[in-house]
Short mmCIF file of C-alpha atoms in Angstrom, two decimals:
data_model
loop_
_atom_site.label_atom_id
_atom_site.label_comp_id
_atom_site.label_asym_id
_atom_site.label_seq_id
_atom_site.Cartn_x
_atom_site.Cartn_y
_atom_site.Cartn_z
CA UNK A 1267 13.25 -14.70 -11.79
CA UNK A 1268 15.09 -11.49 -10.86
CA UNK A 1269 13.94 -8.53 -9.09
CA UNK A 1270 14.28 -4.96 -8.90
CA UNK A 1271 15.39 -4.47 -4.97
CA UNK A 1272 14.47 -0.57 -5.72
CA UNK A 1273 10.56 -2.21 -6.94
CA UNK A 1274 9.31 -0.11 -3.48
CA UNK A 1275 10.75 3.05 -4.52
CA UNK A 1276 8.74 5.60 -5.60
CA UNK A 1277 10.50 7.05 -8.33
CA UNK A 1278 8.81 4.26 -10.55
CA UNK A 1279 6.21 7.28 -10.97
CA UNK A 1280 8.59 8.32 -13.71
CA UNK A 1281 7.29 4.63 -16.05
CA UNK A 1282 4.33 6.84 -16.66
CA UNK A 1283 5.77 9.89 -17.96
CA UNK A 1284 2.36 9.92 -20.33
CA UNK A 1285 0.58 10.63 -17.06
CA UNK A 1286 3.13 13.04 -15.46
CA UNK A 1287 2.92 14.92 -18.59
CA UNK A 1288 -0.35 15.17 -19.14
CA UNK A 1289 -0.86 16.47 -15.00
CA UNK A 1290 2.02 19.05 -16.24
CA UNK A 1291 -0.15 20.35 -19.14
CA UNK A 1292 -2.86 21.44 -16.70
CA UNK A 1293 -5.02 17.77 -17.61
CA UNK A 1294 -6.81 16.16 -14.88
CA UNK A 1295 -5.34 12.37 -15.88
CA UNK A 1296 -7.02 9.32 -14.37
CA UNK A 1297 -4.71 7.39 -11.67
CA UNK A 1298 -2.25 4.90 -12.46
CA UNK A 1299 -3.03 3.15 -9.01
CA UNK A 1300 -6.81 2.67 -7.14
CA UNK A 1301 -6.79 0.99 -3.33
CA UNK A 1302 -10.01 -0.54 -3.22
CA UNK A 1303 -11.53 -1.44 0.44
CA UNK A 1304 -13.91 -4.35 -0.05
CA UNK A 1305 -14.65 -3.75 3.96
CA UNK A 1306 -13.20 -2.30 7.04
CA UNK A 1307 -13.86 -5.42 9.57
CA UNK A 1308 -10.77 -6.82 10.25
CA UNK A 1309 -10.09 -10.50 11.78
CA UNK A 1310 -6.90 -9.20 13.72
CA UNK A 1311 -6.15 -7.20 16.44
CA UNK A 1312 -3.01 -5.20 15.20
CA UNK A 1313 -2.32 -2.36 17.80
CA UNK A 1314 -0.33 0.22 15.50
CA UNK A 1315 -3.20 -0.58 12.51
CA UNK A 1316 -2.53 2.40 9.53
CA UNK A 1317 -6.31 1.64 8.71
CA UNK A 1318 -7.42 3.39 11.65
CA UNK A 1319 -5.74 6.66 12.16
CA UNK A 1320 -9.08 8.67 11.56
CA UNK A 1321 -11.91 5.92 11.16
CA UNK A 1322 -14.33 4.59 13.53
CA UNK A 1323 -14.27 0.90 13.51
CA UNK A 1324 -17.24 -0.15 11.72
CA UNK A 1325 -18.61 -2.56 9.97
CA UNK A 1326 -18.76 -1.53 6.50
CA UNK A 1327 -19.01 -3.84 3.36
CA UNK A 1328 -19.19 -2.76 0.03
CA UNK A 1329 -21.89 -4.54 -1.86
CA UNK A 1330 -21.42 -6.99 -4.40
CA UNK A 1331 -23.31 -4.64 -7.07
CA UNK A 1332 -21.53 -1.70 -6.33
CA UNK A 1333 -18.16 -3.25 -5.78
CA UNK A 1334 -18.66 -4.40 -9.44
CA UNK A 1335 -19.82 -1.34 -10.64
CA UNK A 1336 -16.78 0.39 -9.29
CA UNK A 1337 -13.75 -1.75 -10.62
CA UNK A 1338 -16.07 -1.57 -14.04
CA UNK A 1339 -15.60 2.43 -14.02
CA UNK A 1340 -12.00 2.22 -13.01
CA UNK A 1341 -11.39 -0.04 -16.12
CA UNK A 1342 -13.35 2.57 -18.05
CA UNK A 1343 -11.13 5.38 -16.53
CA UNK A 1344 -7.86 3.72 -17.36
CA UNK A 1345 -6.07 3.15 -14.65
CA UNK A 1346 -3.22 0.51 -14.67
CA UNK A 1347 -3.55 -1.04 -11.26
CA UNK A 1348 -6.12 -2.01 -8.38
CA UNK A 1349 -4.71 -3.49 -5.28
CA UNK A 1350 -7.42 -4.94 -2.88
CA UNK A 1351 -6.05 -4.02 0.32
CA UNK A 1352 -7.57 -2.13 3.61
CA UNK A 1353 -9.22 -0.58 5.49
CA UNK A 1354 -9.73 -4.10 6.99
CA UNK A 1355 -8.73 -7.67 5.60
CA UNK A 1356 -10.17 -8.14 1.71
CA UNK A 1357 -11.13 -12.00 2.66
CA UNK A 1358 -13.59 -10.65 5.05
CA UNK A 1359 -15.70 -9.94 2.42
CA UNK A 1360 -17.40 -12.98 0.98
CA UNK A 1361 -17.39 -11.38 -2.53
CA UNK A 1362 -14.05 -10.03 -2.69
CA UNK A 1363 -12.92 -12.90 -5.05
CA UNK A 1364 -15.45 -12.51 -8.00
CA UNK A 1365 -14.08 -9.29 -7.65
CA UNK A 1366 -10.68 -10.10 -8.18
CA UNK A 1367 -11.97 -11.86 -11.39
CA UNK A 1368 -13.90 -9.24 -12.96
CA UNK A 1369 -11.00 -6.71 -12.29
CA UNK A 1370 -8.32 -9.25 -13.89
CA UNK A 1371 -11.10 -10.10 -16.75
CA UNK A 1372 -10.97 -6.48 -17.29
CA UNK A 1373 -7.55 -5.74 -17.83
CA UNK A 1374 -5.99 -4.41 -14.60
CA UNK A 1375 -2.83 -5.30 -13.17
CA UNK A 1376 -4.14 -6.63 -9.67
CA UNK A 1377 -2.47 -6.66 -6.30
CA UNK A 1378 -3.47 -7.80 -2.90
CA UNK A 1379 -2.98 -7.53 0.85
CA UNK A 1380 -3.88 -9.87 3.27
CA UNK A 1381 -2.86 -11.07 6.82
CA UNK A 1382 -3.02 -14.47 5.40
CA UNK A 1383 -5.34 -15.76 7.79
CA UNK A 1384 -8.31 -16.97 5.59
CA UNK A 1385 -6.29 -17.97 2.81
CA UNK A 1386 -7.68 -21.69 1.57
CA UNK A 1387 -7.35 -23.42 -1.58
CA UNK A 1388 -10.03 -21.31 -3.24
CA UNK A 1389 -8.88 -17.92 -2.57
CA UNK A 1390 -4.85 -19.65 -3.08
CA UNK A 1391 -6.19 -20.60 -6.74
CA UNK A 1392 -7.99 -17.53 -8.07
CA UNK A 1393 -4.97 -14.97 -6.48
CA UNK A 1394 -2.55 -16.93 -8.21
CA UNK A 1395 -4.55 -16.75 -11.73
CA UNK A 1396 -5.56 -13.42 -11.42
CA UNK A 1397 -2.78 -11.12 -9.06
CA UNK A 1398 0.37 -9.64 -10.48
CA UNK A 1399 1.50 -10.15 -6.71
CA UNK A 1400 0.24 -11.03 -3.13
CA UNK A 1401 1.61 -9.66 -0.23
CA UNK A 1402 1.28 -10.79 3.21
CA UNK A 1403 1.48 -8.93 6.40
CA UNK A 1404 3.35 -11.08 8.81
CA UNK A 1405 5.58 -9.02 10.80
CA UNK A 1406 7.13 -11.81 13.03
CA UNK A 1407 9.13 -14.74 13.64
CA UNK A 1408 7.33 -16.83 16.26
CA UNK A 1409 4.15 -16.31 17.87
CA UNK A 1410 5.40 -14.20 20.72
CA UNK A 1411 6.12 -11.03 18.18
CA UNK A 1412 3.03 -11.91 16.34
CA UNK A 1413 0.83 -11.62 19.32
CA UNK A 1414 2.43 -8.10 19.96
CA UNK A 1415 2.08 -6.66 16.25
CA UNK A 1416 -1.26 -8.59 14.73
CA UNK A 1417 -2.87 -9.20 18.83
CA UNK A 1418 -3.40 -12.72 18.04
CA UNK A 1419 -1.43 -15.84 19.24
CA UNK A 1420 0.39 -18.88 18.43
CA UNK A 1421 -2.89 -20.56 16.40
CA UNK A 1422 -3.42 -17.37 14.58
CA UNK A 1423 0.83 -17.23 13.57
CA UNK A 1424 0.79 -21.19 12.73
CA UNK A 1425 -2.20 -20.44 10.67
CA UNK A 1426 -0.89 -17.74 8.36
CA UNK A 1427 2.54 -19.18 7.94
CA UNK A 1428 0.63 -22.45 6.93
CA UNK A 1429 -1.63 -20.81 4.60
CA UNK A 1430 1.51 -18.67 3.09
CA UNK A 1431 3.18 -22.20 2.60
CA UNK A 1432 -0.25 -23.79 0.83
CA UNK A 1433 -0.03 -20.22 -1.87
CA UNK A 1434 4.11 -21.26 -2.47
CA UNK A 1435 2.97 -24.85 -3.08
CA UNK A 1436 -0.11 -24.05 -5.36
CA UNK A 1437 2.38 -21.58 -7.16
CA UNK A 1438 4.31 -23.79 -8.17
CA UNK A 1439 1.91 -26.38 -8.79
CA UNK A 1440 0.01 -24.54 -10.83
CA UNK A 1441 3.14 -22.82 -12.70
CA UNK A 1442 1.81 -19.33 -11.72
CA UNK A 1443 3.85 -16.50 -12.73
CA UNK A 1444 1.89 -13.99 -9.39
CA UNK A 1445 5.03 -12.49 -7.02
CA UNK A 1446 4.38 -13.80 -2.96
CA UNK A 1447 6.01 -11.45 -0.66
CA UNK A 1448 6.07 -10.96 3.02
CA UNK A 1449 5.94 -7.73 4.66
CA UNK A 1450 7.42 -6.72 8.10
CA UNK A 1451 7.53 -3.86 9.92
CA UNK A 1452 10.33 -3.03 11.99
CA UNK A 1453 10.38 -1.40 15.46
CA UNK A 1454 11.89 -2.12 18.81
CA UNK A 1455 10.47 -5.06 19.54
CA UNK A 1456 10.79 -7.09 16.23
CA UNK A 1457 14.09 -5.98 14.90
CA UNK A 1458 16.17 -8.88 17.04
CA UNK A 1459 13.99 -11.39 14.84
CA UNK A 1460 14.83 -9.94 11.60
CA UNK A 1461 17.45 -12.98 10.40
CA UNK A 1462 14.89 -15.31 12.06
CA UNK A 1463 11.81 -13.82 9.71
CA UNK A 1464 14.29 -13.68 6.34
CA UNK A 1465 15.05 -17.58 7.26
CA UNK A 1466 11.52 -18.84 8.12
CA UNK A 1467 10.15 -16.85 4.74
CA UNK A 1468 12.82 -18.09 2.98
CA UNK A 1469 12.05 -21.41 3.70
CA UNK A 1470 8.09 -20.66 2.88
CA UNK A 1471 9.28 -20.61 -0.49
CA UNK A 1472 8.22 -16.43 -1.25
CA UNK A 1473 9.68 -14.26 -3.41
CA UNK A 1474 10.47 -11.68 -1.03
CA UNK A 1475 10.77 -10.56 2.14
CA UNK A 1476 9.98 -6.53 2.57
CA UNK A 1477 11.37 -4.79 5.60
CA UNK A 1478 9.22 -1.41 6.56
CA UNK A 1479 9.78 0.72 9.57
CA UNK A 1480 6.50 0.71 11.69
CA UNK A 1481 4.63 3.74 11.92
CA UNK A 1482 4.01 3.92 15.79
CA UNK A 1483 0.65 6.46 15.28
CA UNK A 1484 0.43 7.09 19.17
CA UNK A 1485 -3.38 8.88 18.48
CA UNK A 1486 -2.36 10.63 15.46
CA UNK A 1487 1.63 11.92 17.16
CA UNK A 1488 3.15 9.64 14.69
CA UNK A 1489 6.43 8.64 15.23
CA UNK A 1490 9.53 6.16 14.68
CA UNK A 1491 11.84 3.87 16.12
CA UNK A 1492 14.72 5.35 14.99
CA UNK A 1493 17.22 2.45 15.46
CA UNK A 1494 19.99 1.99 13.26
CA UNK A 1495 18.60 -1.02 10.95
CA UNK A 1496 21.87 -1.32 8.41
CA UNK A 1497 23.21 -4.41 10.20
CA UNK A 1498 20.40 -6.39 10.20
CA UNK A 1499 19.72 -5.93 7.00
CA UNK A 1500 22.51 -6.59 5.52
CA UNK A 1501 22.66 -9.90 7.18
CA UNK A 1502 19.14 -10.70 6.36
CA UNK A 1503 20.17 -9.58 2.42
CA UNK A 1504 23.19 -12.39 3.01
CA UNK A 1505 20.00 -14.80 2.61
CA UNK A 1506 18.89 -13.94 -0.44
CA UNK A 1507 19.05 -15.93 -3.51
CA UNK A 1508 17.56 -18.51 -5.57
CA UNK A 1509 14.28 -17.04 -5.88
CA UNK A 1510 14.60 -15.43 -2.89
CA UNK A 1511 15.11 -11.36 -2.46
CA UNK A 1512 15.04 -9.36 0.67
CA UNK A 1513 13.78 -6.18 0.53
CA UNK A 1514 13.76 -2.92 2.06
CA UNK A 1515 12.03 0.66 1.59
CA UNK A 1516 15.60 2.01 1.97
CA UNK A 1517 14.26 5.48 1.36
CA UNK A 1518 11.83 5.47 4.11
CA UNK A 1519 14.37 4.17 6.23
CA UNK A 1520 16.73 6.72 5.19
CA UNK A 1521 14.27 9.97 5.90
CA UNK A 1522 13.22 8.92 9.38
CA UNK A 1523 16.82 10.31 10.12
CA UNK A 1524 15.31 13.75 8.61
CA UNK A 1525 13.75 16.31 11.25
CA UNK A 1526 11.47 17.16 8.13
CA UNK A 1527 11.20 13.19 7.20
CA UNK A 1528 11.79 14.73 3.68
CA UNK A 1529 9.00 17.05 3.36
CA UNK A 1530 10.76 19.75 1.79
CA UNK A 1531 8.00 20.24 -0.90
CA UNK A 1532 5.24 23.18 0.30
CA UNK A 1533 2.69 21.01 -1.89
CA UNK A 1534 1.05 17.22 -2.06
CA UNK A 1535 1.13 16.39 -5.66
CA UNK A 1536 0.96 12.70 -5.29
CA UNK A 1537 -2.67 11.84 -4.91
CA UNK A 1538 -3.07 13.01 -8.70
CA UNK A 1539 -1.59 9.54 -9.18
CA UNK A 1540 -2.83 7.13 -6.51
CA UNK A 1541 -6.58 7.20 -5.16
CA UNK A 1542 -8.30 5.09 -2.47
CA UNK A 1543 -11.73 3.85 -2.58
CA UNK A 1544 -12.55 3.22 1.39
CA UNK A 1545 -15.24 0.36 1.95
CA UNK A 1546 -18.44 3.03 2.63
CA UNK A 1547 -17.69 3.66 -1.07
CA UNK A 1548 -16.19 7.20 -0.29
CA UNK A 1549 -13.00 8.56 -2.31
CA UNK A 1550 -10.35 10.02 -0.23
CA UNK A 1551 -7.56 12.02 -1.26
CA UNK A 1552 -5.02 9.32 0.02
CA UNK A 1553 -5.03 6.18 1.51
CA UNK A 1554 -3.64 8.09 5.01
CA UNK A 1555 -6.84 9.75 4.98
CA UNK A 1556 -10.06 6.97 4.89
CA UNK A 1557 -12.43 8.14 7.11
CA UNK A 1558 -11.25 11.95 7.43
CA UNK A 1559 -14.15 14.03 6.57
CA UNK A 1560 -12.18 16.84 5.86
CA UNK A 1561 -10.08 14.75 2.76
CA UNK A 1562 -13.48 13.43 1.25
CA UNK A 1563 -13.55 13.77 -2.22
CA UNK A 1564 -16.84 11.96 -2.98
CA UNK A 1565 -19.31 9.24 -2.96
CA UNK A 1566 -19.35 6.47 -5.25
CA UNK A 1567 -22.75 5.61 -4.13
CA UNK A 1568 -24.03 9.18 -5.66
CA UNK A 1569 -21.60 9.85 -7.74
CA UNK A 1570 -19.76 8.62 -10.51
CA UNK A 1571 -15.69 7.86 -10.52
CA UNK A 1572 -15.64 10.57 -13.52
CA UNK A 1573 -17.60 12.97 -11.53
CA UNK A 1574 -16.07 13.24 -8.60
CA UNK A 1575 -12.40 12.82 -10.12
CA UNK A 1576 -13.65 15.92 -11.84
CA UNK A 1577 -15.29 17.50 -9.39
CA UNK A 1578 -14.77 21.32 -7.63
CA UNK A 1579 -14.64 19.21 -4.42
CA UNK A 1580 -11.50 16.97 -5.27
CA UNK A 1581 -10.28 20.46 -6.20
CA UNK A 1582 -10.87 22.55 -3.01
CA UNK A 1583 -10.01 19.23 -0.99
CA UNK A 1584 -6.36 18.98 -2.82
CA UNK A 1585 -5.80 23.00 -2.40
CA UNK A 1586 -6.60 22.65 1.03
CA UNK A 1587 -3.88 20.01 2.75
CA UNK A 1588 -2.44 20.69 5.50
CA UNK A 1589 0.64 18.58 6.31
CA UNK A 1590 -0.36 18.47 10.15
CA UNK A 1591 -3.04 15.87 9.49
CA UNK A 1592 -0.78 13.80 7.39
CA UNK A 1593 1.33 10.83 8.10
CA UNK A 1594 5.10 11.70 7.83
CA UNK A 1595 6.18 8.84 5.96
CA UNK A 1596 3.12 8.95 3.81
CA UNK A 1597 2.81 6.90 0.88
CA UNK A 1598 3.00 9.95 -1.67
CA UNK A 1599 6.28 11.40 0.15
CA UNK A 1600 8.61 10.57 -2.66
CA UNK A 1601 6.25 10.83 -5.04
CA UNK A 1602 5.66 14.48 -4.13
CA UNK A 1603 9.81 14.81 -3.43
CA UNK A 1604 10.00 14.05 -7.57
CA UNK A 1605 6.76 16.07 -8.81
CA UNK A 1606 7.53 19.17 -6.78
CA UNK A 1607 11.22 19.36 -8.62
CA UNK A 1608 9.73 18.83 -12.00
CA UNK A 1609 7.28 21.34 -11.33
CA UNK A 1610 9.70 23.87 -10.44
CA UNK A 1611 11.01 26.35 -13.25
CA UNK A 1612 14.68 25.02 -14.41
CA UNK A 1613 17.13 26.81 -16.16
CA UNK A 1614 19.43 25.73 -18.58
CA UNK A 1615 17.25 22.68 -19.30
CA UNK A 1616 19.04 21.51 -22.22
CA UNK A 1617 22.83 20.95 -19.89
CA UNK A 1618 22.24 18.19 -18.22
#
């Protein structure tokens, strides 16, 4: 099947117009997209991991009955999509796949992000009936980049690129229609195994292979390895075919060359349309944020979705960001590029 190469670009926002229009009235709409953190323990040892900026690492887990009770609210509250992601690895969490179950028996487009690394038959058959896509975090070509992105070895690498070949097999075994992708994040010291990664994925039989720059967080001084990618790209992309797209966030890519990495909007707009719930069952205003008391927008385990999506403390929490504490590349960047020009007064609307 064919694929959009822009599918990681933001301005999708804009196949919800009903939503943007509604926020543009004054409304309080529900969001299209929920992260859900089933827990926060993690099986790897990834050095640069964007789950940790401000939390603690801890051992939370949400339970079974509240996890439940949650996806059954977000049904309730409309949204269009739940991606099981973290935080730490979903598979962790013993329950995590009734949970994929109820949210697919519910309605919601599901997606889900995993290192790969406890990916078996079971879990391979119930993501494939139940996600609109899996992605997994691989980030290397051999064991020796692996062990310097995920802090593992050559077991742990053999292991995920095995398991990623058992989901391609079952796929097509089972005549599954769920998108498999591969993520990898680019920096110094895995951007010489690029072609190597687009070949070995290729031959795993995924869909796609996604190239991201890594986000070197350096304690919360966030910054970028701002080598000139366009190359290597390009001769991955000569790969693609037959199934088989590579991928880039070509936008992010193109603002790390930006002083103000395209923050030229004086508000965050963006989390009106994309919520995280971290695994202690607190809301935060963005996914950059889990764990940072000052972006708490409410408990789950006192309140409900409705109430605190409504609440005066989502309110005074969103009127209250300061772009200091925030990723520069966040995920709501171009999100907020696109909502801060259709919020601003136009003239001449009609001449386009």
């Amino acid at each position: 099947m064919g694929m959009d190469v822009r599918q990681f670009s933001s301005d999708k926002i804009l196949k919800h117009l009903d939503r943007v229009n509604a926020w543009l009235e004054g409304k309080n709409p529900a969001p299209i997209t929920v992260e859900l953190d089933m827990t926060n323990v993690c099986n790897h040892k990834c050095p640069e991991c964007s789950g940790w900026y401000f939390q603690d690492r801890g051992r939370d887990y949400l339970p079974k009955d509240l996890a439940e009770n949650i996806i059954k609210q977000l049904a309730r509250a409309k949204i269009r999509g739940l991606i099981f992601t973290g935080g730490g690895e979903p598979l962790c969490h013993p329950d995590t796949l009734p949970a994929v179950k109820l949210a697919c028996k519910l309605g919601l487009d599901v997606g889900f992000i995993t290192n790969g690394s406890l990916i078996n038959r079971e879990a391979a058959g119930v993501l494939l009936e139940c996600c609109t896509w899996v992605r997994v975090s691989l980030d290397a070509s051999s064991a020796r980049v692996f062990k310097q992105v995920h802090g593992l070895g050559k077991a742990a690498f053999d292991k995920v690129t095995g398991n990623i070949r058992l989901l391609t097999g079952m796929k097509k075994k089972l005549k599954s229609k769920t998108i498999i992708g591969v993520g990898y994040l680019t920096c110094d010291y895995t951007k010489t195994m690029m072609l190597d990664a687009t070949k070995l994925c290729k031959g795993l039989g995924v869909n796609y292979l996604q190239f991201r720059p890594l986000q070197i967080h350096n304690r919360g001084a966030f910054e970028y390895h701002l080598t000139d990618l366009a190359q290597n790209i390009d001769d991955c992309m000569q790969e693609g075919g037959n199934g088989f797209e590579v991928l880039c966030s070509q936008h992010k890519y193109e603002m790390m060359k930006d002083k103000n990495y395209g923050r030229n909007y004086k508000r965050c707009y963006g989390h009106q349309f994309a919520a995280v719930v971290a695994a202690d069952a607190k809301m935060y205003l963005c996914c950059h944020m889990r764990g940072h008391k000052k972006y708490c927008i409410g408990d789950l385990k006192v309140n409900t979705f409705e109430e605190i999506w409504d609440s005066k403390q989502r309110q005074i929490v969103s009127e209250n960001i300061n772009f200091k504490d925030c990723v520069p590349l966040c995920r709501g960047n171009t999100f907020n590029q696109i909502l801060w020009n259709i919020k601003q007064p136009k003239e001449h609307v009609n001449f386009l």
